[in-house]
Amino acid sequence: MVECCGEKTVYQGRIRQMNITAPRGTKDILPDEISRWHAVENLFASVCERYGYGEIRTPTFEKTELFARGVGDSTDIVRKEMYTFDDKAGRSMTLRPEGTAGIARAYIENGMASLPSPVKLYYDMSFFRYEKMQKGRYREFWQLGCEIFGSSSAYADAEIIAVLDTFFTELGLSERQLELGSIGCPECRPDFITALRAHFEADLDKMCADCQERFEINPLRILDCKVETCQPFIATAPSQLDYLCGACDEHFAKVKLALDELDITYNVNRSMVRGLDYYTRTVFEYVSTHVGTQGSICGGGRYDGLVEILGGKHTPAVGFAMGIERLLLEIEAQEVEFPPLAPLDLFIISFPDTAVSALALAQKMIRSGLIVQTDVMERSLKAQMKQADRSSAQYMLVFGAEELESKQFLLKRLSDGVEHTVAVDDLADYLLKAREK
Ligand code: HAM
């Protein structure tokens, strides 16, 4: 019998300490890292809102069928990487491995098609993929993303890339490489697939078992394969760019022209592959040489068929998502400076008979907008002094019985030891003004 009691497990009469760690591939984000997260998340929200995007949040889990249909049965994400479980009523559910399918579902379900087009959405959510752990690759990771529904214009593709370019510029990420491609549409893709089959057929027996299966189900997915022995055959495969129909070719040319006009540099990538089935026409990635083996910081593209696949009306759409963990690694590699954390304004030292009044004073100061700490450990005066020193607070005061009586405090500036007497009613103003100096 297994029986839990606090942190110990009683197992067949023996007691052993439980050593519970975070699941492999997940990570805690601690207070000393969170300011960087807030900096990128807040900047992203600000840039998106300036471009007219509204924030959306969708459920963490969805019906499995959504991803099977939306992302594609033959993708690695659906075949190997989803966290899928049956709920208590036996319905198959999946932790979202990406955001676009869920957002397209929400677009249909919430009648957003009747809103004036285009509908522009952004998000900041976590996603789950059962992948092999590597630097910059997690099983729960966060993405910042944008989706535009309702525009088939190449200018929507250009705008979505412009959002990213503005974000990277304002973040101070100067080294960036945009890879741009087109994977055509249902009109021109069959010819490309025929060409791929013809290319791979002769060497199929030398390729991995997955690729042999992909050859039958969806030869496009062979281009995703990371297995070493398959690479020579993939490297010499035909390019979709040579099979684009007139309309796709024109669309691609218009995207490039718009990016030139926006001064956004890009590299036309003739063998661009994206690991999701819903893409049509434009596909792009921002890649880095810094982020370990995980070169892609951000990926996106057009997905004109997805809303219809999920049961909505035909709705052209385009979007991207960028991994926050990878972005932060890139920021570190490029030594981008972040504004330092706001320092503590005041540390209040108290005695046993004034500790509760010190708590009340701290609360009053905090409600005035100051950052304040006081002792909640009932420590000795000496220990509190040490803590105040270590806290890198701007000011400190000792709250004794005398101060309680006089309602006057001797405020000490910790940088140079200069002291001022300040009345309790003037304290917040005094400290707020001191901040501005
Ligand atoms: P994706 O290329 O699968 O696209 O992921 C986008 C970004 O998410 C990647 O470039 C990477 O930064 C990050 N990412 C993906 N997997 C992991 C992982 N295991 N650990 C850490 N970061 C990861 C999509 O998800 C599409 N929904 C993008 C999109 C939006 N296309 C159109 N709209």
XYZ file of C-alpha atoms and ligand atoms in Angstrom:
470
model
C 0.000 0.000 0.000
C 1.255 3.478 -0.830
C 0.180 6.202 1.519
C 1.238 9.829 1.403
C 1.990 11.731 4.577
C 3.479 15.162 4.008
C 6.675 14.772 2.055
C 7.212 11.130 2.917
C 5.897 8.058 1.210
C 5.195 4.988 3.271
C 5.823 2.050 1.004
C 5.563 -1.497 2.318
C 6.470 -0.309 5.802
C 9.621 1.610 4.713
C 9.758 5.392 4.746
C 11.653 7.162 1.984
C 11.951 10.881 1.221
C 10.205 11.876 -2.001
C 12.449 13.792 -4.330
C 9.991 15.436 -6.676
C 11.550 17.413 -9.501
C 9.971 19.345 -12.365
C 9.024 17.096 -15.311
C 11.814 16.668 -17.850
C 11.705 19.399 -20.457
C 9.931 21.946 -18.254
C 11.485 24.763 -16.304
C 10.713 27.134 -13.485
C 10.980 30.818 -14.271
C 12.355 32.443 -11.151
C 12.019 36.058 -9.968
C 15.535 37.007 -11.091
C 14.699 35.957 -14.690
C 11.167 37.260 -14.826
C 12.118 40.875 -15.549
C 13.532 39.753 -18.911
C 10.330 37.850 -19.635
C 8.235 40.870 -18.732
C 10.446 43.119 -20.865
C 9.935 41.028 -24.024
C 6.273 40.268 -23.326
C 5.397 43.897 -22.594
C 7.279 45.177 -25.626
C 5.602 42.574 -27.849
C 2.143 43.549 -26.549
C 2.938 47.222 -27.086
C 4.155 46.663 -30.679
C 1.139 44.472 -31.537
C -1.306 46.968 -30.094
C 0.306 49.796 -32.089
C -0.269 47.722 -35.242
C -3.917 47.216 -34.232
C -3.820 43.620 -32.949
C -5.972 42.498 -30.011
C -4.884 39.823 -27.534
C -6.474 36.361 -27.544
C -6.108 33.489 -25.058
C -7.393 30.033 -25.889
C -7.711 26.878 -23.750
C -4.564 24.985 -22.770
C -6.140 21.759 -24.021
C -8.361 21.136 -26.992
C -10.018 18.141 -28.617
C -7.270 16.023 -30.210
C -9.072 16.091 -33.536
C -8.418 19.840 -33.836
C -4.675 19.301 -34.109
C -4.946 16.084 -36.125
C -6.991 17.980 -38.725
C -5.415 21.416 -38.331
C -1.703 20.703 -37.922
C -1.869 17.512 -40.016
C -1.855 13.780 -39.347
C 1.455 13.247 -41.095
C 3.439 15.871 -39.161
C 5.935 14.904 -36.445
C 3.994 17.145 -34.056
C 0.822 15.058 -34.396
C 2.476 11.665 -34.862
C 5.082 11.834 -32.116
C 4.986 14.958 -29.995
C 1.520 15.559 -28.609
C 0.536 15.178 -24.972
C -2.737 13.345 -25.539
C -4.974 11.890 -22.857
C -8.522 10.697 -22.375
C -10.551 12.827 -19.979
C -12.785 11.203 -17.384
C -15.590 10.915 -19.936
C -13.283 9.121 -22.366
C -12.886 12.049 -24.792
C -9.449 12.405 -26.362
C -7.855 15.722 -25.394
C -4.448 17.216 -26.233
C -2.342 19.889 -24.574
C -1.975 22.514 -27.315
C 1.270 21.897 -29.257
C 0.882 25.227 -31.126
C -1.506 28.165 -31.241
C -2.767 28.625 -34.785
C -5.244 25.712 -34.889
C -6.835 26.726 -31.555
C -7.062 30.360 -32.610
C -8.638 29.412 -35.956
C -11.154 27.299 -33.997
C -11.876 30.261 -31.709
C -12.254 32.531 -34.764
C -14.937 30.230 -36.181
C -16.656 29.406 -32.890
C -16.914 33.024 -31.730
C -18.306 34.286 -35.038
C -15.293 36.502 -35.664
C -15.835 36.036 -39.394
C -18.655 38.583 -39.114
C -16.267 41.210 -37.696
C -14.779 43.718 -40.128
C -11.813 42.100 -41.898
C -9.015 41.696 -41.277
C -9.233 40.310 -37.750
C -5.813 40.827 -36.166
C -4.911 38.827 -33.059
C -1.824 38.347 -30.906
C -0.996 35.895 -28.130
C 1.424 34.997 -25.365
C 0.782 31.396 -24.299
C 2.614 28.208 -23.407
C 2.653 25.099 -25.596
C 3.542 21.441 -25.141
C 5.508 19.096 -27.357
C 7.069 15.810 -26.339
C 10.449 16.495 -27.942
C 14.008 15.436 -27.154
C 15.517 17.943 -24.730
C 18.193 20.237 -26.166
C 19.367 23.776 -25.573
C 16.400 25.986 -26.475
C 14.066 23.016 -26.862
C 11.569 22.281 -24.126
C 8.476 20.168 -23.611
C 6.601 23.186 -22.292
C 7.640 26.408 -23.993
C 6.178 29.852 -24.549
C 5.335 31.595 -27.779
C 4.539 35.163 -28.717
C 2.508 35.132 -31.887
C 0.226 37.014 -34.288
C -2.472 35.874 -36.690
C -4.355 37.922 -39.334
C -7.633 36.457 -40.606
C -9.508 37.620 -43.686
C -6.831 39.025 -45.994
C -5.405 37.215 -49.004
C -3.172 40.177 -49.830
C 0.612 39.868 -49.876
C 0.604 43.087 -47.844
C -0.820 41.174 -44.869
C 2.209 38.841 -45.123
C 4.464 41.896 -45.256
C 2.732 43.534 -42.296
C 3.086 40.477 -40.105
C 6.819 40.411 -40.852
C 6.944 44.177 -40.205
C 5.497 43.582 -36.716
C 8.433 41.273 -36.019
C 10.941 43.653 -37.537
C 9.689 46.530 -35.366
C 9.725 44.288 -32.289
C 13.320 43.149 -32.933
C 14.430 46.730 -33.649
C 12.894 48.102 -30.448
C 14.311 45.177 -28.484
C 17.775 46.011 -29.796
C 18.282 42.653 -31.495
C 20.442 43.857 -34.355
C 21.653 40.576 -35.858
C 18.689 38.896 -37.457
C 18.220 36.693 -40.461
C 14.910 36.295 -42.196
C 14.536 33.220 -44.418
C 11.673 33.555 -46.879
C 10.051 31.011 -49.156
C 6.804 29.951 -50.758
C 5.314 26.498 -50.666
C 2.600 27.143 -53.244
C -1.065 26.285 -53.054
C -3.321 23.253 -53.698
C -3.211 24.239 -57.412
C 0.529 23.920 -57.862
C 1.478 21.558 -55.049
C 0.433 18.293 -56.796
C 3.058 18.909 -59.532
C 5.680 19.529 -56.870
C 4.693 16.369 -54.994
C 4.981 14.386 -58.230
C 8.462 15.828 -58.737
C 9.410 14.946 -55.137
C 8.191 11.371 -55.537
C 10.180 11.005 -58.749
C 13.264 12.380 -56.969
C 13.098 10.188 -53.858
C 11.776 6.966 -55.415
C 15.096 5.584 -56.655
C 16.875 5.996 -53.289
C 14.016 5.235 -50.957
C 15.569 2.013 -49.694
C 18.585 4.040 -48.477
C 16.380 6.403 -46.491
C 15.082 6.042 -42.923
C 11.922 4.087 -42.083
C 10.035 7.313 -41.275
C 10.852 8.746 -44.695
C 9.696 5.556 -46.399
C 6.383 5.989 -44.611
C 6.279 9.721 -45.384
C 6.839 8.869 -49.059
C 3.513 7.046 -49.014
C 1.515 9.469 -46.822
C 2.962 12.904 -47.618
C 6.328 13.187 -49.416
C 6.520 16.892 -48.456
C 7.237 15.788 -44.874
C 10.426 14.005 -46.047
C 11.906 17.506 -46.315
C 11.519 17.794 -42.477
C 13.676 14.737 -41.783
C 16.709 15.336 -39.568
C 18.253 11.849 -39.996
C 21.856 12.161 -41.236
C 21.649 9.472 -43.929
C 18.608 11.130 -45.546
C 20.255 14.545 -45.870
C 22.072 14.018 -49.220
C 18.759 13.058 -50.879
C 16.941 16.000 -49.298
C 19.675 18.472 -50.286
C 19.272 17.602 -53.968
C 15.441 17.558 -53.936
C 13.559 19.908 -56.283
C 12.463 23.306 -54.957
C 8.804 24.299 -54.649
C 9.848 27.715 -55.995
C 10.295 26.126 -59.439
C 6.748 24.745 -59.368
C 4.752 27.812 -58.266
C 1.661 28.579 -60.335
C 1.251 32.071 -61.809
C -0.852 33.360 -58.897
C 1.569 32.034 -56.233
C 4.535 33.411 -58.138
C 2.873 36.826 -58.319
C 1.995 36.711 -54.616
C 5.586 35.867 -53.692
C 6.930 38.694 -55.879
C 4.544 41.144 -54.171
C 5.656 40.043 -50.672
C 9.296 40.575 -51.634
C 8.554 44.009 -53.134
C 6.708 45.084 -49.979
C 9.580 43.893 -47.761
C 12.048 45.815 -49.928
C 9.892 48.912 -49.489
C 9.875 48.355 -45.717
C 13.675 47.973 -45.733
C 13.442 44.457 -44.348
C 16.237 42.246 -45.606
C 15.572 38.577 -46.313
C 17.154 35.575 -47.888
C 15.046 33.675 -50.404
C 15.308 30.106 -49.181
C 14.700 27.600 -51.966
C 14.290 24.637 -49.648
C 12.263 26.095 -46.809
C 10.198 23.539 -44.890
C 7.790 24.115 -42.063
C 6.754 21.284 -39.767
C 3.011 21.948 -40.023
C 0.687 20.958 -42.876
C -1.552 24.030 -42.985
C 0.790 26.374 -44.850
C 0.094 27.778 -48.298
C 2.216 30.271 -50.253
C 4.460 32.430 -48.014
C 6.528 30.707 -45.321
C 9.275 32.336 -43.278
C 11.585 31.848 -40.329
C 13.911 34.050 -38.333
C 16.982 31.929 -37.719
C 19.969 32.318 -35.471
C 23.389 30.775 -35.376
C 23.511 31.357 -31.611
C 20.687 29.212 -30.216
C 22.502 25.881 -29.954
C 21.247 23.481 -32.585
C 17.803 25.072 -32.519
C 18.270 27.715 -35.187
C 14.689 28.868 -35.506
C 13.598 31.688 -33.227
C 10.391 32.353 -35.035
C 8.358 30.680 -37.756
C 5.259 31.524 -39.681
C 3.448 31.798 -42.946
C 0.168 31.902 -44.786
C -2.497 29.273 -44.159
C -5.396 30.032 -46.487
C -7.084 26.630 -46.102
C -7.072 26.106 -42.327
C -10.323 27.830 -41.325
C -12.171 25.845 -43.989
C -10.532 22.554 -42.915
C -11.844 23.253 -39.414
C -15.392 23.808 -40.656
C -15.471 27.575 -41.232
C -15.928 29.600 -44.412
C -12.936 29.998 -46.715
C -10.779 32.572 -44.880
C -7.269 33.471 -45.989
C -4.917 33.960 -43.052
C -1.283 34.506 -42.147
C 0.694 34.513 -38.898
C 3.821 33.662 -36.955
C 4.965 32.459 -33.550
C 8.248 33.029 -31.786
C 9.625 30.981 -28.903
C 10.292 33.159 -25.854
C 12.988 30.836 -24.435
C 14.845 30.882 -27.754
C 14.413 34.625 -28.065
C 15.937 35.080 -24.597
C 18.901 32.876 -25.534
C 19.393 35.014 -28.622
C 19.151 38.199 -26.557
C 21.827 36.834 -24.238
C 24.055 35.789 -27.136
C 23.760 39.260 -28.691
C 24.352 40.879 -25.278
C 21.228 43.018 -25.474
C 20.940 45.215 -22.375
C 17.738 45.282 -20.372
C 16.727 48.145 -18.088
C 17.751 47.211 -14.520
C 15.062 46.185 -12.027
C 13.529 49.078 -10.082
C 15.401 49.244 -6.738
C 13.761 49.044 -3.332
C 12.803 52.556 -2.156
C 12.680 51.898 1.564
C 13.539 49.272 4.147
C 11.730 49.647 7.483
C 13.404 48.243 10.585
C 11.196 47.606 13.593
C 11.130 46.284 17.183
C 8.755 43.702 18.639
C 6.417 46.441 19.925
C 6.416 48.420 16.640
C 6.537 45.536 14.132
C 2.827 45.646 13.400
C 2.865 49.465 12.997
C 5.831 49.018 10.630
C 3.725 46.608 8.554
C 0.951 49.225 8.391
C 3.450 51.953 7.416
C 4.888 49.717 4.670
C 1.393 49.072 3.362
C 0.631 52.813 3.247
C 3.896 53.512 1.373
C 3.306 50.629 -1.081
C -0.172 51.965 -1.819
C 1.472 55.298 -2.702
C 3.443 53.488 -5.423
C 6.703 52.847 -3.563
C 8.653 49.593 -3.332
C 9.011 48.855 0.371
C 10.080 45.969 2.587
C 9.844 45.442 6.293
C 10.711 42.566 8.611
C 8.223 39.703 8.688
C 10.541 37.278 10.488
C 10.556 39.041 13.876
C 14.333 39.182 13.585
C 16.761 40.995 15.891
C 17.711 44.613 15.200
C 21.189 43.511 14.086
C 19.804 40.929 11.661
C 17.385 43.487 10.204
C 20.223 45.999 9.750
C 22.153 43.358 7.808
C 19.121 42.586 5.671
C 18.574 46.300 4.923
C 22.216 46.595 3.847
C 21.934 43.598 1.547
C 18.610 44.750 0.093
C 20.243 47.608 -1.867
C 17.375 49.847 -0.727
C 17.692 53.575 -1.390
C 16.574 54.534 2.144
C 16.186 52.917 5.534
C 14.423 53.970 8.713
C 14.274 52.553 12.216
C 10.720 52.474 13.569
C 10.905 52.520 17.369
C 8.557 53.530 20.199
C 9.782 57.128 19.911
C 8.874 57.317 16.193
C 5.505 55.763 16.957
C 4.894 58.585 19.440
C 6.368 61.530 17.474
C 5.243 60.402 13.988
C 8.611 61.613 12.715
C 11.229 59.363 11.115
C 14.956 59.660 10.684
C 15.369 58.596 7.068
C 18.845 57.405 6.151
C 20.098 57.407 2.548
C 22.090 54.208 2.301
C 24.398 55.326 -0.528
C 26.097 58.036 1.597
C 24.572 57.827 5.085
C 22.949 61.307 4.875
C 19.967 61.555 7.277
C 16.789 63.648 7.183
C 13.894 63.877 9.598
C 10.588 63.456 7.747
C 7.032 63.501 9.147
C 4.951 60.390 8.457
C 2.515 62.339 6.256
C 5.362 63.627 4.064
C 7.211 60.334 3.814
C 5.682 59.009 0.570
C 6.116 62.334 -1.248
C 9.672 62.636 -0.045
C 10.592 59.158 -1.311
C 8.758 59.555 -4.624
C 10.616 62.838 -5.263
C 13.911 61.199 -4.281
C 13.319 58.619 -7.014
C 13.298 61.272 -9.690
C 16.723 62.639 -8.687
P 6.712 26.427 -35.104
O 7.785 26.676 -36.114
O 6.377 25.028 -34.805
O 5.440 27.211 -35.617
O 7.081 27.144 -33.745
C 7.362 28.520 -33.717
C 8.501 28.798 -32.753
O 8.233 28.229 -31.479
C 9.845 28.189 -33.160
O 10.506 29.007 -34.089
C 10.568 28.164 -31.826
O 11.119 29.422 -31.511
C 9.445 27.869 -30.840
N 9.432 26.441 -30.490
C 8.859 25.422 -31.162
N 9.045 24.254 -30.514
C 9.750 24.546 -29.399
C 10.269 23.777 -28.302
N 10.066 22.471 -28.211
N 10.961 24.423 -27.320
C 11.165 25.763 -27.396
N 10.700 26.524 -28.395
C 10.009 25.941 -29.381
C 4.238 27.231 -34.965
O 4.062 26.861 -33.847
C 3.151 27.913 -35.791
N 1.909 27.852 -35.019
C 3.539 29.330 -36.127
C 2.510 30.056 -36.916
C 1.620 30.948 -36.428
N 2.299 29.951 -38.205
C 1.277 30.728 -38.549
N 0.872 31.328 -37.480
